[in-house]
């Protein structure tokens, strides 16, 4: 009677959200300091001080009617210009404001893009492990998610990718740096990927979901997709770079170099309208205009990553060193992520089962946490490891 | 190849947005002071001073990691409690926080609610004139919008409403105070409506889209729908009451009194997820917690309404005095709203053609404008009237 699919989605929740809610409840029961919560990618470092300054200044010194008023549906023009300028300066991205659409964050960017592109039955390829909501977003837009495995280093398996492409393929989503594996795709990987995509007869779009773009370790350079493939669309959020996940601000950038850029951008505008977005939050848009080129101080993530790799390695856990994002994707000692995550709970450690990411042998550990919590959690990890001996 | 419907929506734009963009362009061409823009419902009065104070205080004195972090998908619990408390205090609404879902404004509230309720082919009844995006939202959710005419005072035609209900009817949307007519439905109207709805064998939901709830003239009391009908769902936005249209903050409130409230609320949560909303902007949620019971100073709207009714009446224009919202729905002298709006443009007056609202003999005039602009526009209205003589 009601919409069964949406009722089901509301009842089951995402595994991550479920664990997040469990964590909140558990902390209330036994004290915040006794729960080691590695469940959610909620940045643990504050935004740069310039964010506070810009917000204060905007609220104090702007005309409130203009500041809080509707913007154009695609976002304030000067904001879009600052986003394009920033990306062109840093990546030679070849973008322009007329093809940027401000959104309520990366999830909105993805649902809007998918609803712009897909017709019922179209296929969208992703590489496992992948952010589980891709499936939800894709199916709501009428598409079918096709999962292609990655290799043991969480890089795309190009041979399997080639075989997965077919006449129904409409888009490929990449997510580098990757949630949950932390893998980063280098330039050669992107080149190989787009070479394969370009062989298809029909247009296939490359959607780059890159909220972790600025979170890269070892100085690795991120290849910006518009420089490698015409039919590319960038979905971004300032959630991680500026530590503003709750504020919901990001964008879709359509590569102006593709022939049908006008039509794709119109589809983005139309999808935003049909989904009920109206415009991205206006105060946050103005904030982006002032802070687009900045990031939070990520040194805590670097420290956490190093400490975790060292200690978890010592305890005997297996993982691939992440090159970006703030996740460690850990192999379950018994080969089952679900039972591993469940057992971790009895040590008050919250880890997300990898099954939802398409890798049921793993769990995801978010290390965007305080150093202090991480240090306190180490004995629990040690005990967890020993429980498998 | 792309999603045709969304490309079309992006290309045609809503008539209101189209005119809004035309107005921006025209102001740049001939100077802001020479365009009389009555196109968009963008509040012209600032938020109450308490909004600025609350935002400043939140930004200055809160832990930024908590302030800007993800909230639960349905919204922060304490925020939802403050919304429920406010509505229960003012309306005896019988709501509770567990059935409130914070959204990115009223459009989001509607798309989420419709996606929670509808299956393909379900019908949703609205009364003309109606907010044109209802059709877009409803069709994206798989439904069919059925338009029932109102009487000459823009009150529901109950006889025609009775005939329109059938086994496929899933929901009825009411919008009181109404955009664009300014009509307000009294208690007896609501009672008659729900009596008719309740006669259906299948469950039919009453969706009350009420962003103008606090904008009522002549001291008329707004009947709160949960007090009259179990299967009611309130869609709200703080855009108008707190003058924050660009910030995108509102809620869906499911009446806990309906048997299947849990299921409907799950559908709301699931739809929010599938559409990519994640959570409502966290800073704005905290603002609502502090300011839910306040409003902007609406005295300018009262003055504008009175002046407009007096002057436009003098010039010979016809309209029904609006009891709420900030719109005047004016009959075209030649019976065609489109040609009236087009002719008004040549006097630099921007009015929205009523056809999109389902009333092609009318135009909508938004009087949420400065008193000064309104006064300056009067000679142009006079000349426009005289052009018809």
XYZ file of C-alpha atoms in Angstrom:
778
model
C 0.000 0.000 0.000
C 2.727 2.479 0.965
C 5.855 2.566 -1.154
C 7.334 -0.757 -0.058
C 10.851 -0.056 -1.199
C 11.112 3.219 0.726
C 9.437 1.747 3.806
C 11.987 -1.066 3.683
C 14.855 1.398 3.302
C 13.561 3.300 6.321
C 13.147 0.151 8.373
C 16.475 -1.490 7.652
C 18.583 1.679 7.640
C 22.071 1.571 6.233
C 24.424 -0.619 8.232
C 26.552 2.423 8.984
C 23.648 4.522 10.267
C 22.393 1.540 12.261
C 25.721 1.186 14.020
C 25.924 4.972 14.509
C 22.579 4.865 16.322
C 23.647 1.800 18.333
C 26.792 3.698 19.326
C 24.781 6.676 20.559
C 22.628 4.385 22.668
C 25.558 2.391 24.006
C 27.450 5.558 24.999
C 24.413 6.715 26.963
C 24.372 3.326 28.737
C 28.004 2.818 29.692
C 29.607 6.223 29.204
C 31.064 7.834 26.119
C 34.612 7.029 27.213
C 33.932 3.297 27.245
C 32.767 2.945 23.643
C 35.361 2.874 20.847
C 33.338 4.170 17.967
C 34.924 3.704 14.545
C 31.570 3.515 12.775
C 31.017 6.727 10.888
C 33.003 9.054 8.652
C 32.248 12.113 10.756
C 35.405 14.259 10.668
C 36.953 14.519 14.122
C 38.994 17.634 13.388
C 37.339 21.052 13.400
C 36.908 23.137 10.256
C 39.767 25.585 9.651
C 39.435 28.693 11.812
C 38.632 30.631 8.633
C 35.268 28.813 8.489
C 34.246 30.144 11.876
C 35.487 33.597 10.915
C 33.667 33.573 7.594
C 30.399 32.342 9.139
C 30.609 34.955 11.909
C 31.360 37.706 9.455
C 28.583 36.673 7.050
C 26.025 36.496 9.843
C 27.167 39.765 11.425
C 27.843 41.932 8.388
C 25.672 40.748 5.479
C 22.196 41.914 4.623
C 20.215 39.002 6.124
C 17.532 39.149 3.434
C 20.128 38.592 0.725
C 22.214 36.160 2.787
C 19.310 33.866 3.627
C 17.302 34.388 0.417
C 16.756 31.916 -2.408
C 19.642 31.611 -4.805
C 19.298 30.438 -8.387
C 18.485 26.730 -8.375
C 21.965 25.889 -9.653
C 23.557 28.070 -6.952
C 24.687 31.672 -6.726
C 26.704 32.586 -9.828
C 29.606 34.109 -7.881
C 29.811 30.962 -5.753
C 29.913 28.743 -8.828
C 32.591 30.963 -10.310
C 34.740 30.609 -7.214
C 34.348 26.827 -7.311
C 35.319 26.685 -10.998
C 38.264 29.039 -10.434
C 39.553 26.957 -7.552
C 39.372 23.701 -9.533
C 40.889 25.220 -12.650
C 43.756 26.701 -10.661
C 44.527 23.492 -8.804
C 43.832 20.917 -11.508
C 43.626 22.750 -14.842
C 40.163 21.220 -14.836
C 38.672 23.223 -17.705
C 35.460 23.838 -15.771
C 33.204 26.832 -15.889
C 30.490 28.198 -13.652
C 27.747 27.531 -16.185
C 28.226 23.791 -15.717
C 28.500 23.724 -11.944
C 25.458 22.977 -9.854
C 25.655 23.522 -6.077
C 24.106 20.706 -4.024
C 23.285 19.600 -0.505
C 26.427 17.404 -0.352
C 27.834 14.392 -2.186
C 24.825 12.109 -1.773
C 22.635 14.787 -3.332
C 25.224 15.250 -6.082
C 24.997 11.548 -6.853
C 21.200 11.210 -6.760
C 20.872 14.301 -8.941
C 23.462 13.057 -11.442
C 21.986 9.563 -11.614
C 18.468 10.915 -12.084
C 19.769 13.167 -14.863
C 21.420 10.302 -16.727
C 19.453 7.124 -16.156
C 16.471 5.580 -17.804
C 14.829 2.453 -16.428
C 17.072 -0.551 -16.940
C 20.310 1.361 -17.478
C 23.341 -0.143 -15.796
C 25.834 1.646 -13.578
C 29.178 0.002 -12.862
C 30.982 0.363 -9.535
C 34.054 -1.325 -8.147
C 33.873 -3.201 -4.872
C 34.336 -2.202 -2.176
C 31.896 0.662 -2.744
C 29.811 3.063 -0.676
C 26.600 1.046 -0.042
C 24.205 3.917 -0.739
C 25.245 3.829 -4.417
C 22.883 0.896 -4.781
C 20.013 2.776 -3.153
C 20.620 5.916 -5.225
C 20.985 3.995 -8.449
C 17.880 1.880 -7.967
C 15.734 4.871 -7.028
C 16.792 6.439 -10.321
C 15.608 3.326 -12.174
C 19.062 1.888 -12.781
C 20.786 -1.370 -11.938
C 24.077 -1.385 -10.052
C 26.671 -3.752 -11.499
C 29.526 -4.522 -9.139
C 32.977 -5.290 -10.549
C 35.556 -6.672 -8.102
C 38.830 -4.892 -7.446
C 42.186 -6.590 -7.216
C 43.845 -7.416 -3.887
C 45.132 -3.852 -3.579
C 41.634 -2.489 -4.164
C 42.505 -1.187 -7.616
C 40.003 -1.803 -10.465
C 40.231 -5.211 -12.093
C 40.373 -3.934 -15.661
C 39.760 -7.263 -17.308
C 36.576 -7.871 -15.331
C 35.625 -4.250 -15.965
C 35.927 -4.755 -19.720
C 33.649 -7.782 -19.549
C 31.062 -5.951 -17.451
C 30.553 -3.130 -19.935
C 27.720 -3.692 -22.383
C 25.119 -1.841 -24.411
C 23.075 -1.107 -21.290
C 25.975 0.549 -19.426
C 25.166 4.230 -18.895
C 27.718 5.220 -16.284
C 30.690 4.150 -14.201
C 31.132 5.510 -10.681
C 34.636 5.751 -9.295
C 35.422 6.835 -5.756
C 39.065 7.695 -5.266
C 40.268 8.070 -2.549
C 37.997 5.188 -1.772
C 35.531 4.707 1.031
C 36.078 2.133 2.592
C 39.446 0.877 1.331
C 41.439 4.121 1.207
C 42.721 3.139 -2.248
C 43.731 5.980 -4.560
C 43.635 5.561 -8.349
C 46.761 6.820 -10.076
C 46.946 8.479 -13.472
C 47.665 5.231 -15.329
C 44.611 3.577 -13.806
C 42.366 6.446 -14.854
C 43.832 6.377 -18.356
C 43.266 2.635 -18.666
C 39.729 2.947 -17.332
C 38.681 5.650 -19.750
C 40.327 3.853 -22.666
C 38.092 0.901 -21.961
C 34.989 3.058 -21.465
C 35.634 4.947 -24.700
C 35.466 1.711 -26.676
C 31.717 1.472 -26.056
C 29.505 2.529 -28.932
C 27.029 4.413 -26.749
C 27.987 7.357 -24.526
C 29.098 6.149 -21.094
C 29.573 8.714 -18.334
C 32.352 8.611 -15.776
C 31.010 9.844 -12.438
C 33.803 10.678 -10.036
C 32.553 10.749 -6.463
C 35.429 12.439 -4.720
C 34.616 13.876 -1.291
C 37.998 12.604 -0.061
C 39.964 14.292 -2.863
C 42.017 16.431 -0.482
C 42.700 13.585 1.924
C 45.688 11.884 0.347
C 48.770 10.579 2.115
C 52.303 10.153 0.734
C 51.915 13.227 -1.492
C 50.183 11.237 -4.223
C 48.654 13.431 -6.945
C 44.979 12.960 -7.733
C 44.298 12.864 -11.486
C 41.319 15.129 -12.145
C 38.916 13.215 -14.386
C 37.927 16.071 -16.709
C 41.529 16.062 -17.939
C 41.249 12.461 -19.108
C 37.702 11.925 -20.336
C 35.144 14.196 -21.930
C 32.055 12.525 -20.568
C 33.057 13.003 -16.937
C 31.017 14.438 -14.088
C 32.488 15.306 -10.709
C 30.409 14.879 -7.548
C 31.884 16.644 -4.563
C 31.134 17.588 -0.986
C 32.932 19.874 1.447
C 31.988 17.463 4.252
C 35.465 16.046 4.655
C 37.778 18.778 3.340
C 36.194 21.485 5.510
C 34.805 19.151 8.216
C 31.195 20.172 7.541
C 29.370 16.850 7.035
C 26.158 17.943 8.747
C 25.840 21.141 6.730
C 25.252 19.467 3.378
C 27.143 21.491 0.842
C 28.808 20.290 -2.336
C 28.405 20.382 -6.102
C 28.056 18.573 -9.399
C 30.538 19.697 -12.072
C 29.732 18.646 -15.626
C 32.716 18.638 -17.971
C 31.985 21.428 -20.499
C 34.138 19.562 -23.034
C 31.511 16.918 -23.733
C 29.325 17.664 -26.766
C 26.059 17.216 -24.915
C 27.155 19.237 -21.858
C 24.134 21.552 -22.140
C 21.742 18.642 -22.130
C 23.465 16.859 -19.242
C 23.496 20.068 -17.215
C 19.799 20.585 -17.952
C 19.204 17.037 -16.720
C 21.069 17.877 -13.517
C 18.951 21.008 -13.016
C 15.768 19.079 -13.761
C 16.652 16.219 -11.439
C 17.485 18.652 -8.625
C 14.056 20.158 -9.123
C 12.189 16.830 -9.245
C 13.921 15.565 -6.102
C 12.945 18.726 -4.188
C 16.306 20.402 -3.632
C 15.359 23.996 -4.672
C 18.867 25.312 -3.908
C 21.858 24.445 -1.735
C 21.848 26.201 1.675
C 22.599 29.849 0.889
C 24.756 30.647 3.941
C 26.885 27.594 3.192
C 27.181 28.605 -0.443
C 28.646 31.942 0.646
C 30.980 30.103 2.980
C 32.251 28.003 0.078
C 32.933 31.170 -1.877
C 35.316 32.262 0.852
C 36.826 28.921 1.855
C 36.782 26.691 -1.260
C 40.568 26.559 -1.441
C 41.125 25.589 2.208
C 41.043 22.418 4.261
C 40.975 21.355 7.870
C 44.229 20.325 9.497
C 44.467 16.632 8.611
C 47.534 15.852 10.716
C 45.459 13.893 13.236
C 44.316 11.549 10.469
C 47.921 10.994 9.446
C 48.898 10.186 13.030
C 45.890 7.931 13.534
C 46.597 6.091 10.313
C 50.207 5.476 11.258
C 49.431 4.391 14.809
C 46.638 2.086 13.699
C 48.655 0.436 10.962
C 51.529 -0.136 13.356
C 49.461 -1.475 16.248
C 46.896 -3.477 14.302
C 49.749 -4.953 12.307
C 51.442 -5.940 15.567
C 48.255 -7.616 16.768
C 48.154 -9.633 13.575
C 45.314 -7.949 11.672
C 45.570 -7.773 7.886
C 44.862 -4.727 5.706
C 46.162 -2.815 2.688
C 47.789 0.487 3.758
C 45.325 3.202 2.748
C 46.665 6.011 0.536
C 43.755 8.349 1.185
C 40.463 9.002 3.001
C 40.277 8.047 6.682
C 39.324 4.402 6.633
C 41.143 1.163 7.229
C 39.560 -1.877 5.581
C 40.513 -4.788 7.777
C 40.263 -8.461 6.858
C 38.276 -10.553 9.302
C 40.452 -13.162 11.037
C 37.711 -15.747 10.440
C 36.878 -14.567 6.924
C 33.502 -13.086 7.890
C 33.118 -9.349 8.393
C 29.706 -9.644 10.040
C 30.898 -11.962 12.798
C 34.057 -9.893 13.229
C 32.039 -6.680 13.663
C 29.696 -8.468 16.055
C 32.552 -9.837 18.143
C 34.188 -6.385 18.182
C 31.006 -5.020 19.740
C 31.543 -7.243 22.776
C 34.842 -5.372 23.231
C 32.894 -2.102 22.801
C 34.596 -1.518 19.431
C 32.263 -0.374 16.666
C 33.303 -1.478 13.171
C 31.147 -1.666 10.058
C 30.613 -5.039 8.402
C 32.129 -4.991 4.916
C 29.237 -6.895 3.330
C 27.362 -3.687 2.545
C 30.447 -2.455 0.705
C 30.469 -5.616 -1.366
C 33.329 -7.295 0.546
C 31.933 -9.626 3.159
C 35.346 -10.762 4.412
C 36.166 -7.271 5.703
C 35.174 -4.605 8.201
C 35.574 -0.844 7.842
C 37.258 1.142 10.571
C 36.864 4.959 10.400
C 39.882 6.593 11.973
C 38.498 10.118 11.886
C 38.440 9.938 15.681
C 40.348 11.609 18.472
C 43.907 10.397 19.025
C 43.038 9.927 22.647
C 40.089 7.620 21.901
C 42.213 5.677 19.466
C 44.951 5.196 22.056
C 42.453 4.099 24.674
C 40.985 1.587 22.237
C 44.266 -0.251 21.608
C 43.990 -2.711 24.508
C 40.491 -3.602 23.288
C 41.850 -4.272 19.788
C 44.596 -6.390 21.321
C 42.064 -8.384 23.296
C 39.897 -8.734 20.197
C 42.869 -10.121 18.272
C 43.702 -12.519 21.089
C 40.136 -13.779 21.162
C 40.799 -15.278 17.737
C 43.886 -17.201 18.800
C 19.451 8.643 -24.083
C 19.629 10.869 -21.016
C 16.628 10.982 -18.735
C 14.292 12.922 -20.990
C 11.889 14.026 -18.322
C 14.600 15.540 -16.125
C 16.358 17.147 -19.083
C 13.031 18.696 -20.048
C 12.455 19.919 -16.487
C 15.893 21.484 -16.518
C 15.344 23.100 -19.887
C 11.910 24.549 -19.304
C 12.417 25.578 -15.687
C 9.427 26.480 -13.565
C 7.664 29.609 -14.776
C 8.459 31.275 -11.464
C 12.167 30.490 -11.608
C 12.227 31.549 -15.263
C 10.798 34.939 -14.405
C 13.128 35.252 -11.398
C 16.104 34.758 -13.721
C 14.625 37.179 -16.283
C 14.244 39.724 -13.461
C 17.883 39.369 -12.431
C 18.971 39.940 -16.009
C 16.613 42.851 -16.541
C 17.774 44.575 -13.334
C 21.358 44.326 -14.525
C 20.306 45.925 -17.821
C 18.174 48.868 -16.689
C 18.922 49.192 -12.987
C 17.362 47.443 -10.002
C 15.196 50.473 -9.215
C 13.453 50.326 -12.584
C 12.159 46.759 -12.359
C 9.080 46.015 -10.252
C 9.683 42.420 -9.360
C 6.676 40.616 -7.901
C 7.808 37.244 -9.195
C 9.078 35.191 -6.316
C 8.058 34.387 -2.755
C 11.392 35.483 -1.315
C 10.603 37.129 2.043
C 11.494 40.819 1.981
C 11.664 41.220 5.743
C 14.709 40.066 7.663
C 14.634 37.146 10.087
C 13.941 38.177 13.671
C 17.058 39.553 15.374
C 17.110 36.390 17.497
C 18.111 34.433 14.383
C 21.244 36.489 13.902
C 21.996 36.229 17.616
C 21.468 32.469 17.680
C 23.603 31.888 14.590
C 26.386 34.089 15.954
C 26.286 32.381 19.303
C 26.237 28.876 17.801
C 29.177 29.648 15.529
C 31.148 31.405 18.254
C 30.471 29.209 21.263
C 29.691 25.661 20.116
C 32.155 22.871 19.571
C 32.467 23.085 15.775
C 32.910 19.331 15.360
C 29.553 18.699 17.027
C 27.840 21.731 15.478
C 28.771 20.847 11.900
C 28.728 17.052 12.303
C 26.214 14.600 10.886
C 22.991 14.365 12.821
C 20.709 11.330 12.792
C 19.079 11.090 9.367
C 15.739 12.140 10.831
C 17.348 15.121 12.584
C 18.850 15.760 15.984
C 16.562 14.378 18.693
C 16.578 17.550 20.783
C 15.674 19.586 17.694
C 12.775 17.289 16.875
C 11.624 17.523 20.490
C 11.616 21.304 20.338
C 9.585 21.220 17.100
C 7.044 18.814 18.607
C 6.826 20.853 21.826
C 6.244 24.063 19.906
C 3.452 22.559 17.793
C 1.814 20.826 20.730
C 1.849 24.017 22.767
C 0.397 26.166 20.006
C -2.016 23.726 18.392
C -2.493 20.795 20.774
C -1.173 18.872 17.794
C -0.495 15.551 19.544
C 2.876 15.199 17.844
C 6.001 13.608 19.151
C 9.658 13.751 18.209
C 9.727 10.123 17.059
C 7.478 11.014 14.138
C 9.165 14.238 13.077
C 11.724 14.191 10.291
C 13.807 17.318 9.687
C 14.176 18.249 6.009
C 15.816 20.692 3.624
C 12.615 22.778 3.395
C 9.036 22.292 2.228
C 9.827 21.008 -1.263
C 11.998 18.315 0.272
C 9.240 17.574 2.787
C 6.833 17.027 -0.090
C 9.098 14.911 -2.305
C 10.009 12.763 0.694
C 6.384 12.333 1.760
C 5.186 11.533 -1.761
C 7.988 9.021 -2.287
C 7.075 7.409 1.026
C 3.416 7.032 0.110
C 3.076 6.532 -3.618
C 3.261 3.543 -5.879
C 3.176 3.892 -9.641
C -0.263 4.965 -10.799
C -1.491 6.303 -7.455
C -3.452 9.535 -7.653
C -2.868 12.673 -5.618
C -5.606 15.292 -5.500
C -4.873 19.023 -5.287
C -7.130 22.038 -5.536
C -6.456 24.693 -8.137
C -4.810 27.101 -7.914
C -1.881 25.032 -6.649
C 1.914 25.345 -6.405
C 3.087 24.098 -9.838
C 5.935 21.978 -8.518
C 3.375 19.617 -6.947
C 2.988 18.103 -10.399
C 6.748 17.639 -10.813
C 7.140 16.136 -7.336
C 4.160 13.848 -7.729
C 5.144 12.549 -11.149
C 8.732 11.882 -10.098
C 7.324 9.730 -7.294
C 5.323 7.742 -9.842
C 1.976 9.357 -9.096
C -0.608 11.232 -11.102
C -1.756 14.687 -10.046
C -5.514 15.165 -10.195
C -6.616 18.789 -10.101
C -9.964 19.709 -8.563
C -11.175 23.273 -9.108
C -11.896 25.589 -6.214
C -14.922 27.852 -5.961
C -14.777 31.543 -6.806
C -13.356 32.346 -3.363
C -10.617 29.748 -3.860
C -12.165 27.401 -1.317
C -12.360 23.672 -2.211
C -15.316 22.682 -4.356
C -16.452 19.802 -2.175
C -18.838 18.309 -4.687
C -16.177 18.092 -7.369
C -13.763 16.805 -4.739
C -16.143 13.959 -3.856
C -16.363 12.972 -7.496
C -12.599 13.036 -7.962
C -11.868 10.560 -5.176
C -11.638 6.961 -6.312
C -9.909 3.690 -5.515
C -6.599 4.983 -6.894
C -6.543 8.089 -4.664
C -3.612 7.811 -2.256
C -3.346 11.364 -0.963
C -4.811 14.849 -0.963
C -2.529 17.869 -0.705
C -3.918 21.028 0.831
C -2.014 24.288 1.017
C -3.584 26.761 3.405
C -2.766 29.645 3.491
C -2.603 29.112 -0.210
C 0.077 29.956 -2.696
C -0.987 31.701 -4.969
C -4.501 32.732 -3.896
C -3.919 33.598 -0.239
C -7.045 31.602 0.659
C -7.192 30.144 4.159
C -9.296 27.058 4.919
C -11.413 27.412 8.041
C -12.266 24.677 10.504
C -15.548 23.791 8.818
C -13.804 23.337 5.465
C -11.225 21.008 6.966
C -13.972 19.035 8.711
C -15.951 18.669 5.499
C -12.856 17.657 3.561
C -11.818 14.931 5.961
C -15.380 13.628 6.226
C -15.329 13.074 2.488
C -11.850 11.537 2.519
C -12.766 9.184 5.356
C -15.560 7.675 3.259
C -13.000 6.007 0.980
C -12.409 2.327 1.602
C -8.651 2.545 1.206
C -6.407 4.722 3.392
C -6.103 8.219 1.937
C -3.514 10.578 3.415
C -4.053 14.289 3.956
C -0.795 16.123 3.265
C -0.887 19.650 4.613
C 1.751 21.808 2.949
C 1.796 24.788 5.256
C 4.866 27.010 4.968
C 2.582 30.067 5.262
C 0.911 28.840 8.459
C 2.059 31.835 10.515
C 1.168 34.355 7.821
C -2.534 34.926 8.431
C -4.365 38.245 8.413
C -7.556 39.225 10.261
C -6.617 37.019 13.212
C -8.058 33.895 11.582
C -7.174 30.664 13.405
C -5.507 27.910 11.388
C -7.017 24.489 12.110
C -4.125 22.072 12.647
C -4.837 18.966 10.569
C -3.702 16.344 13.076
C -6.604 17.447 15.260
C -9.117 16.553 12.551
C -7.803 13.518 10.719
C -5.654 10.596 11.757
C -3.983 9.989 8.421
C -2.517 13.485 8.210
C 1.045 14.514 7.483
C 2.323 18.069 7.900
C 4.984 19.432 5.548
C 6.576 22.605 6.805
C 9.400 25.000 6.096
C 10.841 27.888 8.114
C 11.431 29.745 4.833
C 8.591 32.194 5.324
C 8.060 32.320 9.092
C 11.737 32.994 9.831
C 12.618 34.508 6.417
C 15.176 31.783 5.629
C 14.140 30.511 2.181
C 17.681 29.965 0.924
C 18.725 27.950 3.962
C 16.448 24.979 3.334
C 15.158 23.925 6.704
C 11.792 22.392 7.532
C 10.202 19.104 8.557
C 7.720 16.342 7.908
C 5.444 15.559 10.875
C 3.557 12.267 10.707
C 0.473 12.114 12.913
C 1.306 9.482 15.569
C -2.430 8.802 15.916
C -2.658 6.841 12.661
C -2.371 3.061 13.087
C 0.374 2.699 10.515
C 2.405 5.693 11.769
C 5.536 3.565 12.216
C 5.358 2.344 8.657
C 4.673 5.787 7.200
C 7.547 7.263 9.197
C 9.832 4.477 7.982
C 8.760 5.335 4.437
C 9.676 8.959 5.080
C 13.106 7.950 6.399
C 13.635 5.597 3.453
C 12.565 8.161 0.878
C 14.862 10.776 2.403
C 17.668 8.280 2.054
C 16.857 7.296 -1.543
C 16.601 10.922 -2.649
C 20.041 11.704 -1.159
C 19.154 14.022 1.719
C 21.340 12.402 4.460
C 20.261 15.005 7.059
C 18.943 18.573 7.205
C 21.695 21.204 7.581
C 22.959 20.804 11.148
C 23.575 24.487 11.948
C 20.057 25.313 10.778
C 18.644 22.474 12.855
C 20.210 24.013 15.942
C 18.820 27.392 14.933
C 15.324 25.901 14.762
C 15.759 24.528 18.256
C 16.246 28.066 19.510
C 13.844 29.967 17.270
C 11.009 27.547 16.383
C 8.432 29.635 18.242
C 9.352 32.956 16.635
C 8.574 34.758 13.406
C 9.817 37.691 11.413
C 7.955 40.976 11.738
C 5.189 40.615 9.160
C 3.847 44.173 9.434
C 5.285 45.102 6.034
C 3.249 42.334 4.405
C 0.106 43.659 6.095
C 0.807 47.175 4.851
C 1.660 45.957 1.345
C -1.486 43.876 1.181
C -3.671 46.783 2.247
C -2.037 49.269 -0.106
C -2.159 46.862 -3.054
C -5.786 45.940 -2.535
C -6.741 49.602 -2.284
C -4.755 50.801 -5.269
C -5.266 47.837 -7.602
C -8.948 47.977 -6.742
C -8.976 51.670 -7.659
C -7.328 50.876 -10.985
C -10.039 48.366 -11.714
C -8.199 45.064 -11.196
C -10.169 42.133 -9.767
C -9.022 39.768 -7.017
C -10.265 37.968 -3.902
C -8.821 39.593 -0.752
C -6.165 37.165 0.520
C -6.488 35.994 4.126
C -2.942 34.686 4.349
C 0.452 34.186 2.668
C 1.861 37.121 0.690
C 0.314 36.742 -2.729
C -2.454 38.486 -4.608
C -4.060 36.406 -7.341
C -5.262 38.907 -9.882
C -7.718 38.242 -12.707
C -6.450 39.174 -16.127
C -8.492 42.023 -17.670
C -8.572 40.086 -20.936
C -9.111 36.680 -19.361
C -5.616 35.421 -20.160
C -2.937 35.356 -17.475
C -0.117 34.718 -19.937
C -0.823 37.790 -22.055
C -1.412 39.858 -18.909
C 1.981 38.834 -17.461
C 3.610 39.507 -20.824
C 2.055 42.933 -21.121
C 3.059 43.738 -17.505
C 6.676 43.040 -18.498
C 6.549 45.955 -20.935
C 5.765 48.140 -17.900
C 8.718 46.448 -16.112
C 6.291 44.691 -13.764
C 7.054 41.013 -13.170
C 3.982 38.870 -12.491
C 3.685 35.099 -12.770
C 1.215 33.648 -15.265
C -1.486 31.709 -13.409
C -1.559 28.860 -15.929
C 1.129 26.932 -14.048
C -1.042 27.160 -10.932
C -3.955 25.682 -12.852
C -5.790 29.011 -13.340
C -4.952 30.459 -16.719
C -7.163 33.533 -16.293
C -5.000 34.830 -13.453
C -1.550 36.120 -12.546
C 0.227 35.843 -9.217
C 1.698 38.901 -7.575
C 4.088 38.313 -4.653
C 3.912 41.250 -2.297
C 6.826 40.163 -0.120
C 8.652 43.219 -1.423
C 9.832 46.487 0.024
C 7.121 49.087 0.680
C 9.221 51.526 -1.232
C 9.373 49.353 -4.378
C 5.657 48.737 -4.117
C 4.930 52.460 -3.904
C 7.194 53.194 -6.844
C 5.442 50.514 -8.881
C 1.972 51.998 -8.517
C 2.168 54.364 -11.530
C 3.244 51.390 -13.643
C 0.238 49.380 -12.447
C -1.987 52.359 -13.229
C -0.538 52.586 -16.733
C -0.925 48.828 -17.148
C -4.608 49.104 -16.192
C -5.120 52.015 -18.550
C -3.555 50.055 -21.392
C -6.590 47.767 -21.229
C -9.137 50.559 -21.538
